[in-house]
Amino acid sequence: MLVGAVAPLVTLLSIVGNHTMNKSNRLKLVVFDLDFTVWYPEMYELEGAPFKKCSRTGRVTDRDNEEVQMFDDMHEIFRALHTSDEFSNTKVAVASSTTYPEWARECMRLLHVQDIDVALETVIHYRQAIYPRNKKVHFNELREASGIDFKDMLFFDNERYNIREVGELGVTCVYCPDGMSMEHWERGLDAFHQMSPQND
């Protein structure tokens, strides 16, 4: 399943591949791309390590003082995933093809989710799929590590080809070309539940 970021509401949902979702399944795994989905700028645009966090402002910057920050709505989304009873049985993962995985891991350690003040890495249960391979490889690894079927996953990415490839596996996918927003999050939840109406 692919959910377009700019499609009209009546054509918002389109099926990718021939898969059937078990309507009794709940959302078990939410997967986010990192670069320009969760945060910006992308790792390759930075000067790199060492990264540092200002104790006064909480700003995370690279060695050239370029700031890395999450898209605003990601804080609310991660808070909900980490604290809401609605997602108590839902795990969180990342799938990133960055060529700078160590920089990404350092940023996940330093960036904190606002209001609950926990490190981003604490909210993410599966962090191993951060390396330069295609997303199908990442998702096969996540399925093996988590034991969760593709049909019980929800994925967000800013690259259309990743959405297309992962959608072929039977994952519900949301295309967010300008980074994650609450609109994309709600569209993803709606799409997942429309395919699995007994989730509620």
C-alpha positions as a printed Julia matrix, in Angstrom:
200×3 Matrix{Float64}:
   0.0     0.0    0.0
   1.26    3.44  -0.93
  -0.18    6.67   0.37
   0.62    9.71  -1.76
   1.57   12.95  -0.08
  -0.25   15.19  -2.52
  -2.99   12.97  -3.95
  -6.61   14.12  -3.68
  -8.45   12.58  -0.78
 -10.65   10.38  -2.95
  -7.6     8.87  -4.65
  -5.35    8.91  -1.61
  -5.04    5.15  -1.32
  -3.56    2.91  -3.98
  -2.68   -0.75  -3.62
   0.89   -1.83  -4.41
   1.21   -5.55  -5.05
  -1.3    -8.28  -4.37
  -1.36   -8.67  -0.61
  -4.17   -9.24   1.85
  -3.98   -7.93   5.41
  -5.39   -9.9    8.3
  -8.06   -7.59   9.66
  -7.48   -8.75  13.24
  -3.88   -7.55  13.29
  -2.88   -4.41  15.16
  -0.18   -2.0   14.07
   2.95   -3.68  15.38
   5.86   -1.78  13.84
   6.26    1.81  12.65
   9.37    2.38  10.54
  10.86    5.77   9.66
  13.52    6.76   7.19
  15.89    9.25   8.83
  17.34   11.8    6.38
  14.73   14.4    5.43
  11.99   12.26   6.94
  12.74   12.42  10.67
  15.41   15.12  10.57
  17.25   17.61   8.4
  19.67   18.31   6.84
  20.67   14.94   5.4
  23.86   13.39   6.78
  25.77   13.79   3.5
  25.12   17.55   3.62
  26.98   17.9    6.93
  30.67   18.3    7.75
  30.26   15.43  10.2
  31.66   14.36  13.54
  32.3    15.28  16.19
  28.72   16.23  16.95
  27.94   18.14  20.1
  24.89   19.15  22.09
  24.58   22.54  23.76
  23.67   22.01  27.41
  21.8    25.33  27.5
  19.75   25.2   24.3
  19.76   21.5   23.43
  20.93   22.28  19.87
  22.8    19.44  18.19
  25.49   20.58  15.75
  28.24   19.07  13.63
  31.9    20.09  13.63
  31.07   23.1   11.41
  28.28   24.2   13.79
  25.54   23.13  11.34
  22.43   22.19  13.32
  20.67   18.83  12.98
  17.03   18.99  14.03
  13.91   16.91  13.84
  10.91   18.12  11.88
   8.62   19.82  14.38
   5.79   17.27  14.33
   8.18   14.38  14.95
   8.32   15.34  18.62
   4.59   14.86  19.05
   4.63   11.66  17.0
   7.48   10.14  19.0
   5.85   11.22  22.27
   2.68    9.39  21.29
   4.56    6.26  20.27
   6.57    6.27  23.49
   3.87    7.17  26.03
   0.37    6.59  24.63
  -1.62    3.5   25.6
  -2.81    3.38  22.0
   0.7     2.37  20.92
   1.68    0.26  23.92
   2.04   -2.8   21.67
   3.68   -0.94  18.79
   7.43   -0.99  18.24
   9.45    1.67  16.4
  12.28    1.15  13.9
  14.37    3.15  11.48
  15.5     2.16   7.99
  18.14    4.44   6.5
  20.45    4.07   3.51
  22.79    6.82   4.66
  26.44    6.39   3.84
  27.25    7.87   7.26
  25.63    5.42   9.71
  27.86    6.38  12.64
  26.89   10.03  12.29
  23.23    9.03  12.24
  23.64    6.91  15.39
  25.38    9.79  17.14
  22.55   12.16  16.22
  19.98    9.67  17.55
  21.89    9.61  20.83
  22.09   13.41  21.11
  18.66   14.48  19.83
  15.92   14.43  22.46
  12.15   14.26  22.15
  10.65   17.43  23.57
   8.5    17.4   26.74
   9.4    13.83  27.71
  13.15   14.59  27.41
  14.31   11.18  26.28
  16.93   10.52  23.64
  15.64    9.66  20.2
  17.51    6.34  20.34
  15.46    5.41  23.43
  12.2     5.68  21.48
  13.5     3.49  18.64
  13.51   -0.24  19.38
  15.22   -1.42  16.17
  18.19    0.65  15.03
  20.24   -1.88  13.09
  18.97   -1.06   9.57
  21.19    1.97   9.02
  23.59    1.29   6.16
  23.74    1.92   2.39
  21.53   -0.83   0.96
  18.07   -0.73  -0.56
  15.08   -0.64   1.75
  13.93   -4.15   0.88
  17.13   -5.44   2.48
  16.44   -3.27   5.53
  12.88   -4.52   5.85
  13.83   -8.16   5.55
  16.3    -7.59   8.37
  13.66   -5.83  10.47
  11.17   -8.65   9.91
  13.75  -11.2   10.99
  14.78   -9.2   14.06
  11.26   -8.34  15.21
   9.26  -11.37  14.08
   6.65   -8.93  12.71
   5.01   -9.53   9.33
   5.24   -6.89   6.62
   1.44   -6.5    6.65
   1.64   -5.3   10.25
   4.13   -2.52   9.47
   3.73    1.16   8.59
   6.56    3.0    6.8
   7.34    6.68   6.13
   9.95    7.88   3.62
  10.68   10.97   1.53
  11.85    9.04  -1.56
   9.19    7.68  -3.9
  11.32    4.74  -5.12
  11.69    3.52  -1.52
   7.93    3.74  -1.05
   7.36    1.76  -4.25
   9.87   -0.99  -3.4
   8.8    -1.46   0.22
   5.13   -1.31  -0.79
   5.75   -4.36  -2.97
   6.51   -6.31   0.21
   3.01   -5.62   1.55
   3.97   -2.8    3.93
   1.62    0.19   4.24
   3.77    3.1    3.02
   3.44    6.88   3.18
   5.34    9.22   0.89
   6.44   12.43   2.64
   8.66   14.35   0.19
   9.01   17.4    2.43
   9.63   15.53   5.66
   7.27   14.1    8.26
   4.26   16.07   9.41
   1.2    15.31  11.49
  -0.79   15.12   8.26
   1.43   12.31   6.96
   1.22   10.52  10.31
  -2.58   10.64  10.37
  -2.8     9.56   6.74
  -0.62    6.57   7.53
  -2.73    5.52  10.5
  -5.91    5.95   8.48
  -4.51    3.9    5.61
  -3.41    1.11   7.91
  -6.75    0.95   9.67
  -8.72    1.12   6.44
  -6.9    -2.01   5.35
  -7.36   -3.56   8.81
 -10.64   -2.16  10.19
 -10.78   -4.49  13.2
  -7.55   -2.91  14.52
  -9.6    -0.38  16.5
